[in-house]
GROMACS .gro file of C-alpha atoms in nm:
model
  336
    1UNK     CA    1   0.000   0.000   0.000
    2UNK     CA    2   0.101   0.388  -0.002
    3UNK     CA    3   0.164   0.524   0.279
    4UNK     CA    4   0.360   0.932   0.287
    5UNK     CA    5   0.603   0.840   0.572
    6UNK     CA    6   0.876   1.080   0.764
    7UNK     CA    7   1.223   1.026   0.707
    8UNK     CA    8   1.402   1.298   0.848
    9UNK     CA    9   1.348   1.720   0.842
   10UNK     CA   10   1.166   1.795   0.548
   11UNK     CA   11   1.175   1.465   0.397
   12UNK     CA   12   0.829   1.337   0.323
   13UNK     CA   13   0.848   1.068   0.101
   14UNK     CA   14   0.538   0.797  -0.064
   15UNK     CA   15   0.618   0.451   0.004
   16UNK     CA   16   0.516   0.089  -0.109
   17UNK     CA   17   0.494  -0.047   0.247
   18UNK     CA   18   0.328  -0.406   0.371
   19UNK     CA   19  -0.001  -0.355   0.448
   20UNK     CA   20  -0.091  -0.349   0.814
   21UNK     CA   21  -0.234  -0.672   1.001
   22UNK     CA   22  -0.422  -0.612   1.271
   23UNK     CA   23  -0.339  -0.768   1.644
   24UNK     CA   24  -0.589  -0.872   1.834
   25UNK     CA   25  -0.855  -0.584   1.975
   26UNK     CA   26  -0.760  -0.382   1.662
   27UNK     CA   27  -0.943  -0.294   1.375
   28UNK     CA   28  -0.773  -0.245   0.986
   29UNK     CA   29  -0.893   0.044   0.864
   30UNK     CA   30  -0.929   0.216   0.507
   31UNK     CA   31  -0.859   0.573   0.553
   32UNK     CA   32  -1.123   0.806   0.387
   33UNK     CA   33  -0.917   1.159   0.480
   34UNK     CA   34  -0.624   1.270   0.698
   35UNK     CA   35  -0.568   1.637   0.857
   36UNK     CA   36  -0.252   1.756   0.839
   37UNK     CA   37  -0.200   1.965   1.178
   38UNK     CA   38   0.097   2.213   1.376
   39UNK     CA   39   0.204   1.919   1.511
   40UNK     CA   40   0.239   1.698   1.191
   41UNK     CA   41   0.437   2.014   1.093
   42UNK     CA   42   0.682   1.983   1.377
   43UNK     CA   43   0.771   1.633   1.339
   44UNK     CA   44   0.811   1.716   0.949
   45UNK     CA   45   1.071   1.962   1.024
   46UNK     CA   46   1.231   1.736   1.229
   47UNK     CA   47   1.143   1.888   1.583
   48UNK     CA   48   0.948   1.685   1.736
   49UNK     CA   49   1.107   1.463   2.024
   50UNK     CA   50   0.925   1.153   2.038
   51UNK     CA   51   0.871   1.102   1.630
   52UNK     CA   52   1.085   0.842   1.513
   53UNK     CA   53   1.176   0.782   1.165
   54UNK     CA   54   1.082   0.621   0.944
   55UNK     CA   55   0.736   0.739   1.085
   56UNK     CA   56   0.394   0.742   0.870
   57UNK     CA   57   0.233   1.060   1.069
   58UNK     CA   58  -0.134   1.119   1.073
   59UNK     CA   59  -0.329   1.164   1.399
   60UNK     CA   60  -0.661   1.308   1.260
   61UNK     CA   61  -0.832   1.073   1.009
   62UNK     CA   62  -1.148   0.886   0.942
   63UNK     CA   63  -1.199   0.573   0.695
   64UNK     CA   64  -1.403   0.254   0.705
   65UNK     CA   65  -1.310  -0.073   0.882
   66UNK     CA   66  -1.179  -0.345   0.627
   67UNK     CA   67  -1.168  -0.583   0.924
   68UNK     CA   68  -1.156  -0.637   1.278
   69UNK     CA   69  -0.960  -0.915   1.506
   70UNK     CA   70  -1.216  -0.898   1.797
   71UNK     CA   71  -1.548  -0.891   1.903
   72UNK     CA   72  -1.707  -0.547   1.940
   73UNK     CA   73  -1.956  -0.321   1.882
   74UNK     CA   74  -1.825  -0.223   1.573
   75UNK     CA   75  -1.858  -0.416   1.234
   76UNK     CA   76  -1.694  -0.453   0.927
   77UNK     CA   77  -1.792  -0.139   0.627
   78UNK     CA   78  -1.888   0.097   0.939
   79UNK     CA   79  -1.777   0.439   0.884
   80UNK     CA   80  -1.567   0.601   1.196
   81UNK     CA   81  -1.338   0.859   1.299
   82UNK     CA   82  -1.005   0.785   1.522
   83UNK     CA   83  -0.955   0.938   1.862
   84UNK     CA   84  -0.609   0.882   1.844
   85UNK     CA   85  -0.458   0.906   2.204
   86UNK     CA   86  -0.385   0.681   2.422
   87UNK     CA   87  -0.323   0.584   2.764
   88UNK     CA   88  -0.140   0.337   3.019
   89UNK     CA   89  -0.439   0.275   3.231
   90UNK     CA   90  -0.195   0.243   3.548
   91UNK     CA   91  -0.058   0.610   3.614
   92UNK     CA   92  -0.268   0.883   3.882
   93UNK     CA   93  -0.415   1.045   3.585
   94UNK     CA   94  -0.552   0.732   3.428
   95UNK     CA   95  -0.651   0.608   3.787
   96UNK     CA   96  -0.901   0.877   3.826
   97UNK     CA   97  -1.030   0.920   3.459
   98UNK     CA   98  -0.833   1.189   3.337
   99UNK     CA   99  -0.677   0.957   3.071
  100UNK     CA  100  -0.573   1.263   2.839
  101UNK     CA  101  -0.387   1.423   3.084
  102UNK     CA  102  -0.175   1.034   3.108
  103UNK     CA  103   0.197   1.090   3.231
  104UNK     CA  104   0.260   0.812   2.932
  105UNK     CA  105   0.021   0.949   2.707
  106UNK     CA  106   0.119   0.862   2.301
  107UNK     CA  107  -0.069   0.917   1.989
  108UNK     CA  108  -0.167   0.756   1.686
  109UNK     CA  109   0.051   0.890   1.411
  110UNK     CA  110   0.329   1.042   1.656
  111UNK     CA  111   0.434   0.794   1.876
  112UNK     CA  112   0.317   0.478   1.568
  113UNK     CA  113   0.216   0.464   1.248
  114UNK     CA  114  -0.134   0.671   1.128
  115UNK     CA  115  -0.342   0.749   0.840
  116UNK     CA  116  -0.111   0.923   0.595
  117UNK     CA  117  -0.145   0.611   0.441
  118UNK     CA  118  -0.434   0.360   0.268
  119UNK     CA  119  -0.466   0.137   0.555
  120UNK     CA  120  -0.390   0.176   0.945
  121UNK     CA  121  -0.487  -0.076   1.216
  122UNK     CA  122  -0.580   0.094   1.537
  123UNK     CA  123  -0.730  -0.017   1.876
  124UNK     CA  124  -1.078  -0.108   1.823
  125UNK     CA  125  -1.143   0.134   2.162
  126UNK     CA  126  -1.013   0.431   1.979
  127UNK     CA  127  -1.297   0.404   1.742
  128UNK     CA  128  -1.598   0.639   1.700
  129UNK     CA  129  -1.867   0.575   1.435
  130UNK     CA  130  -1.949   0.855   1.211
  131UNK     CA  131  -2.319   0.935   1.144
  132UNK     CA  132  -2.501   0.939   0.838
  133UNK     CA  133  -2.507   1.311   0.875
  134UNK     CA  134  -2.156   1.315   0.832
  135UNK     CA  135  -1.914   1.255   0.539
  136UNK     CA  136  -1.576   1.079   0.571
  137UNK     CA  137  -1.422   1.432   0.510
  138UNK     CA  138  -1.590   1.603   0.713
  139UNK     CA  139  -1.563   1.328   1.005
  140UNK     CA  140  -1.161   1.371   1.020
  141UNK     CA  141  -1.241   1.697   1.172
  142UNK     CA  142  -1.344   1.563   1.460
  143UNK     CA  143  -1.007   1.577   1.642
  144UNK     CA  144  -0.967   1.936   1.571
  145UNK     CA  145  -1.288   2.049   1.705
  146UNK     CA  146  -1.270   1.788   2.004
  147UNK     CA  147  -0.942   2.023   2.107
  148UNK     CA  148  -1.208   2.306   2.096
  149UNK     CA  149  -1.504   2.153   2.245
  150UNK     CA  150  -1.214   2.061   2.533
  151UNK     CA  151  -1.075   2.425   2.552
  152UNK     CA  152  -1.408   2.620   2.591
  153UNK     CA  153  -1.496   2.347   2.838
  154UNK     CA  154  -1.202   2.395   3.040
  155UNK     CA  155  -1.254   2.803   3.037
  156UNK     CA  156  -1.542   2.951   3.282
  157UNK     CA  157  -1.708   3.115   2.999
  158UNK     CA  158  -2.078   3.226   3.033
  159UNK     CA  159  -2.334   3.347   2.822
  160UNK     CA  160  -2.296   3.747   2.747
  161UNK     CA  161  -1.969   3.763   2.798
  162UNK     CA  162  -1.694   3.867   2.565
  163UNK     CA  163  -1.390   3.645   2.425
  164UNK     CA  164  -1.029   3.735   2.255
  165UNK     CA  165  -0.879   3.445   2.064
  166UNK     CA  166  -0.530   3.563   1.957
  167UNK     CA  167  -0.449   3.338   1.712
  168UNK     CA  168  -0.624   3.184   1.396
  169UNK     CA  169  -0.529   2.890   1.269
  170UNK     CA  170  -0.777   2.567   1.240
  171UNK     CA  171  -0.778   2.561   1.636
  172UNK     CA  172  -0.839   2.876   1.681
  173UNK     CA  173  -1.091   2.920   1.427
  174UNK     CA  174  -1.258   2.655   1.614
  175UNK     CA  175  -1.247   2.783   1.944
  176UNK     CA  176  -1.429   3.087   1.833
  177UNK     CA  177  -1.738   2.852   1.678
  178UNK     CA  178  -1.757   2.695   1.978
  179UNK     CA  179  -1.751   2.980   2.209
  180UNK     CA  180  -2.017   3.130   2.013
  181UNK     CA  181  -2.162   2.844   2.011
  182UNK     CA  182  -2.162   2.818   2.400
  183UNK     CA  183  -2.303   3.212   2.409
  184UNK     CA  184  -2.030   3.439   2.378
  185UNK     CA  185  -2.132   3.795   2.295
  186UNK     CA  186  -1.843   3.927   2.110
  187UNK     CA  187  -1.569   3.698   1.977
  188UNK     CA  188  -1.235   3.913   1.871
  189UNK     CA  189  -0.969   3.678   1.700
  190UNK     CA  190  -0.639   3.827   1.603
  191UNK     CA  191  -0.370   3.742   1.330
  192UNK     CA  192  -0.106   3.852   1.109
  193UNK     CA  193  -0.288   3.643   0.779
  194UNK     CA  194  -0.535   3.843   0.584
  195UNK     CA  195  -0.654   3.518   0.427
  196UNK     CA  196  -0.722   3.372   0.845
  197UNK     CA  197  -0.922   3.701   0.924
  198UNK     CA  198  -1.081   3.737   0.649
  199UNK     CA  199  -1.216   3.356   0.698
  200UNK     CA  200  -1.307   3.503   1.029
  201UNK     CA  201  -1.524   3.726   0.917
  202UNK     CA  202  -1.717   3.499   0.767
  203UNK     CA  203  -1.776   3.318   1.041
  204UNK     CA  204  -1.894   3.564   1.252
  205UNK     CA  205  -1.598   3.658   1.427
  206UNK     CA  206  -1.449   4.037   1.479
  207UNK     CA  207  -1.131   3.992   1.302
  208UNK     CA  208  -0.808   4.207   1.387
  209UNK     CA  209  -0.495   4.248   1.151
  210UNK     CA  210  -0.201   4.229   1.419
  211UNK     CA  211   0.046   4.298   1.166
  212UNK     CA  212  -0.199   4.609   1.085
  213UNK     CA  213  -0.324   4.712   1.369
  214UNK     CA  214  -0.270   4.713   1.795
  215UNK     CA  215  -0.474   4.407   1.878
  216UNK     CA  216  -0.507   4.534   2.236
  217UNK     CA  217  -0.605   4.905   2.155
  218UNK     CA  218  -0.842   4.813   1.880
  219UNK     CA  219  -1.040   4.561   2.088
  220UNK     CA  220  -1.079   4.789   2.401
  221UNK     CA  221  -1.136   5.061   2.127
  222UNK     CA  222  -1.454   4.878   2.033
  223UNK     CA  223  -1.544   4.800   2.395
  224UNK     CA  224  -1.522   5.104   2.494
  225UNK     CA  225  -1.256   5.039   2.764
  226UNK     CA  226  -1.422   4.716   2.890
  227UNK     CA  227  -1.186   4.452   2.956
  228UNK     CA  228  -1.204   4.084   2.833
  229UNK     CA  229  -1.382   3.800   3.047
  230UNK     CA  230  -1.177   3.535   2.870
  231UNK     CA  231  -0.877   3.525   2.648
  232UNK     CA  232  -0.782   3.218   2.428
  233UNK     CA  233  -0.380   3.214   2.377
  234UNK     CA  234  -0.376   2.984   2.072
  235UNK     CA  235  -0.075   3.155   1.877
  236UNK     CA  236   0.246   3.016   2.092
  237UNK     CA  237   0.464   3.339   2.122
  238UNK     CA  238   0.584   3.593   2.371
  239UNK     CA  239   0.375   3.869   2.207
  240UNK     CA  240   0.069   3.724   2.282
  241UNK     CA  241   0.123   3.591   2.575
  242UNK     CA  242   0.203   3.910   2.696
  243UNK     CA  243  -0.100   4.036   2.527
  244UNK     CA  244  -0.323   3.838   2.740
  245UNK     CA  245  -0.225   3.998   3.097
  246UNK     CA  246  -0.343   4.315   2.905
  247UNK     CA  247  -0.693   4.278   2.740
  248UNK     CA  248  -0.808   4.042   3.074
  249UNK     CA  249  -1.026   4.176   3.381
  250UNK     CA  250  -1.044   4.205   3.703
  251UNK     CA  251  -1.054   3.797   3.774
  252UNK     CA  252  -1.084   3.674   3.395
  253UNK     CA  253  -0.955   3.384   3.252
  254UNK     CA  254  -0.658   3.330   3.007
  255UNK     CA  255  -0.664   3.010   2.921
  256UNK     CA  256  -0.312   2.881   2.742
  257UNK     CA  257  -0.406   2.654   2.462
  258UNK     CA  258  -0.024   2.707   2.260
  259UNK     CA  259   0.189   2.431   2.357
  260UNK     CA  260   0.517   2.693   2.416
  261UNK     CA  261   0.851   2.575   2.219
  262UNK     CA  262   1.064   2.789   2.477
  263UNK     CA  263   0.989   2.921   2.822
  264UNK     CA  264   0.793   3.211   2.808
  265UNK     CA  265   0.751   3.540   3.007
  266UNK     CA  266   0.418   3.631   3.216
  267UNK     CA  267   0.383   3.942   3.373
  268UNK     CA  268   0.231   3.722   3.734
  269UNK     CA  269   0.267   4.066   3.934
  270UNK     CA  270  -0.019   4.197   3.714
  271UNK     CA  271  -0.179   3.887   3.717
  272UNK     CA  272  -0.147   3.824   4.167
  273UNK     CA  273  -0.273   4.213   4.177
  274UNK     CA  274  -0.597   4.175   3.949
  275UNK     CA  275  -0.700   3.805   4.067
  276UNK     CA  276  -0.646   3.677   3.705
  277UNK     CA  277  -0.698   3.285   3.662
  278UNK     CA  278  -0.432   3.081   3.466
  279UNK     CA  279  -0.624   2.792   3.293
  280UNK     CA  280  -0.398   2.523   3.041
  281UNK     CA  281  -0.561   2.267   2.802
  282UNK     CA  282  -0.416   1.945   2.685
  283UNK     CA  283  -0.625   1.770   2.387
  284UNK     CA  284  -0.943   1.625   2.538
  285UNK     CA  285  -1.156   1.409   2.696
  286UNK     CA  286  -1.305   1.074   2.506
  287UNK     CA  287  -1.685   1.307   2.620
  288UNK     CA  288  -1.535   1.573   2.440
  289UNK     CA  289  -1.437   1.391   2.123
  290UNK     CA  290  -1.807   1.245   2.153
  291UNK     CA  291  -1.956   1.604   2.182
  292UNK     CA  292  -1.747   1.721   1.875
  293UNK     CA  293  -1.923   1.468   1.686
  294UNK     CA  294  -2.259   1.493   1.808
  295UNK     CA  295  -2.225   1.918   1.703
  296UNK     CA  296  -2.116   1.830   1.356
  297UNK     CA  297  -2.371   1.583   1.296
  298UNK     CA  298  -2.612   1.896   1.437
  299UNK     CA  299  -2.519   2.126   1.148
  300UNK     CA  300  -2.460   2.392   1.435
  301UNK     CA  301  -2.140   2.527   1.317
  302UNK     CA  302  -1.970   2.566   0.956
  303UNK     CA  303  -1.723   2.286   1.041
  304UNK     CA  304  -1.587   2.243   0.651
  305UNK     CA  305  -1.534   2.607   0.650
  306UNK     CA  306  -1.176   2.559   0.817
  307UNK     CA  307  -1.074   2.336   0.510
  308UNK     CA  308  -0.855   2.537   0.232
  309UNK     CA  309  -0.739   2.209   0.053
  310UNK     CA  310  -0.805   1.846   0.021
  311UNK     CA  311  -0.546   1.650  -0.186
  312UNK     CA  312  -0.461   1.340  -0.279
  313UNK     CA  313  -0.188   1.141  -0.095
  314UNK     CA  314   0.076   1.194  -0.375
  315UNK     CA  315   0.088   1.571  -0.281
  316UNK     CA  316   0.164   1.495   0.062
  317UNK     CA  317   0.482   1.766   0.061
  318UNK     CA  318   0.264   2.024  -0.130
  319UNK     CA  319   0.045   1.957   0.199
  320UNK     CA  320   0.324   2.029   0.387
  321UNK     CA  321   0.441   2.336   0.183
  322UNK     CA  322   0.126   2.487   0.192
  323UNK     CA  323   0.075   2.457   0.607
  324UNK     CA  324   0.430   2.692   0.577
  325UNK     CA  325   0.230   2.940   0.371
  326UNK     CA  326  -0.049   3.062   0.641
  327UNK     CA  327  -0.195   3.342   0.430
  328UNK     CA  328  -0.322   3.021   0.181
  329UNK     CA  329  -0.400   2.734   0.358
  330UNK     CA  330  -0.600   2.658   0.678
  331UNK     CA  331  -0.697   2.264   0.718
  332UNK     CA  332  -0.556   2.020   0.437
  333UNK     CA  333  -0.682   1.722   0.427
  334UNK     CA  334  -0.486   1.426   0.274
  335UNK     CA  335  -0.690   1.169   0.102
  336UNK     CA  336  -0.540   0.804  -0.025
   0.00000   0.00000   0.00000
């Protein structure tokens, strides 16, 4: 079979490898479409710890079970999506539920091979079947939005109140669906890609030009002065972060949802003085991946709208090209 596996930085090649056989309690499944995501990107440019080469990446992907070694709920020809983590079962997080927060956790496509590829077995447990409502493409979303669902969860947003997402890529595109979703008044999103904002717009979101524009003067500019109740830090740099201390109130919420490349700097004086609240996300719950699904199947948000290209798998490294290029690509999918 083909499968676009990771050799070393920026070396992305298609390879005739033995199709996959699955172990018992696994499943074999025919991948319908594959995400490329920030973290794909890292391991492609070769800085991502755990990846080991020859890797086939691929952690967000849906297909259709060719066969399954193992009784289950599941049969073979059903349509699902992946949730790709998992967990030891053994360690304090695991012991009390919080299996996405596992001091061993690995993924699907990081840590083993995923669905850059035609086939992929995976743990019959990490499957989730994908409603009629739904199409294949559509359905390797899921992951995405799950790390959405997850972050508005984890924030103390209520209805009314106002949000800043600085920062927007897929994720944070997301975030800002969902907090409207959840009853956000105003959602501001900030970036330095025209093509992002403008996709903003469309979605309903108050778009801000950073590389334009002072993202922290124009928002309180259209508030009037009033502070944010909850800031979204989804762009991973020392700018924003320090951005955050800035547009919060008196006891808001940032909530950290970059995963930081270097140690950053936070201004905690401001922070100890106003009562601000420091909340960090780490992917999600299995109830959060099956909440991301139920919303998409519910039509409530424009879900497809954060896909810019779908290609085959034989353009993997255009894939990869384009996620360099932010002001032309949002989501590309990867289809065998």
């Amino acid at each position: 079979m083909k499968a676009g596996q990771f050799f070393s930085g920026k070396d992305v090649r298609i390879k005739q490898v033995q199709k996959p056989i699955p172990k018992q309690n696994e499943a074999l499944i025919k991948v319908a479409s594959a995400g490329i995501c920030g973290t794909d990107m890292m391991i492609y440019l070769g800085k991502h710890p755990r990846a080991k080469a020859p890797l086939t990446m691929g952690h967000e992907f849906s297909g259709i079970i060719e066969s399954i070694n193992g009784t289950s709920e599941f049969s073979v020809g059903d349509r699902v999506v992946i949730e790709p983590t998992i967990s030891c079962g053994k360690c304090p997080a695991c012991e009390i539920g919080q299996t996405h927060v596992c001091q061993e956790l690995k993924l699907i496509g990081i840590d083993m091979d995923g669905g850059f590829a035609e086939y992929v077995t995976v743990p019959i447990n990490r499957l989730h079947k994908v409603p009629n409502e739904i199409s294949l493409s559509t359905a390797a979303l899921a992951e995405p939005l799950a790390v959405a669902v997850h972050t508005v969860r984890r924030s103390s947003l209520k209805i009314g109140e106002n949000v800043a997402i600085l920062g927007a890529g897929p994720i944070g595109l997301l975030i800002g669906m969902v907090a409207k979703l959840s009853g956000a008044k105003h959602v501001f999103i900030s970036d330095i890609s025209s093509y992002r904002l403008e996709k903003a717009k469309e979605l309903g979101l108050h778009p801000i030009n950073a590389a334009e524009k002072n993202v922290v003067d124009e928002i309180l500019s259209y508030t009037n002065g009033k502070l944010i109740d909850t800031v979204f830090e989804v762009a991973g740099n020392q700018t924003t972060l320090e951005q955050t201390v800035k547009l919060i109130k008196t006891q808001g919420e940032i909530v950290v949802v970059s995963v930081y490349k270097n140690k950053p700097m936070i201004d905690l004086a401001s922070m100890h003085f106003n009562e601000i609240s420091l909340t960090t996300t780490r992917c999600y719950s299995r109830e959060d991946f099956k909440t991301a699904i139920d919303i998409m199947a519910d039509g409530k948000i424009d879900i497809t709208s954060v896909i810019s290209h779908q290609l085959k798998i034989e353009e993997i490294e255009k894939g990869f090209s384009l996620m360099g290029e932010p002001d032309k690509s949002l989501k590309i999918l990867i289809e065998p």
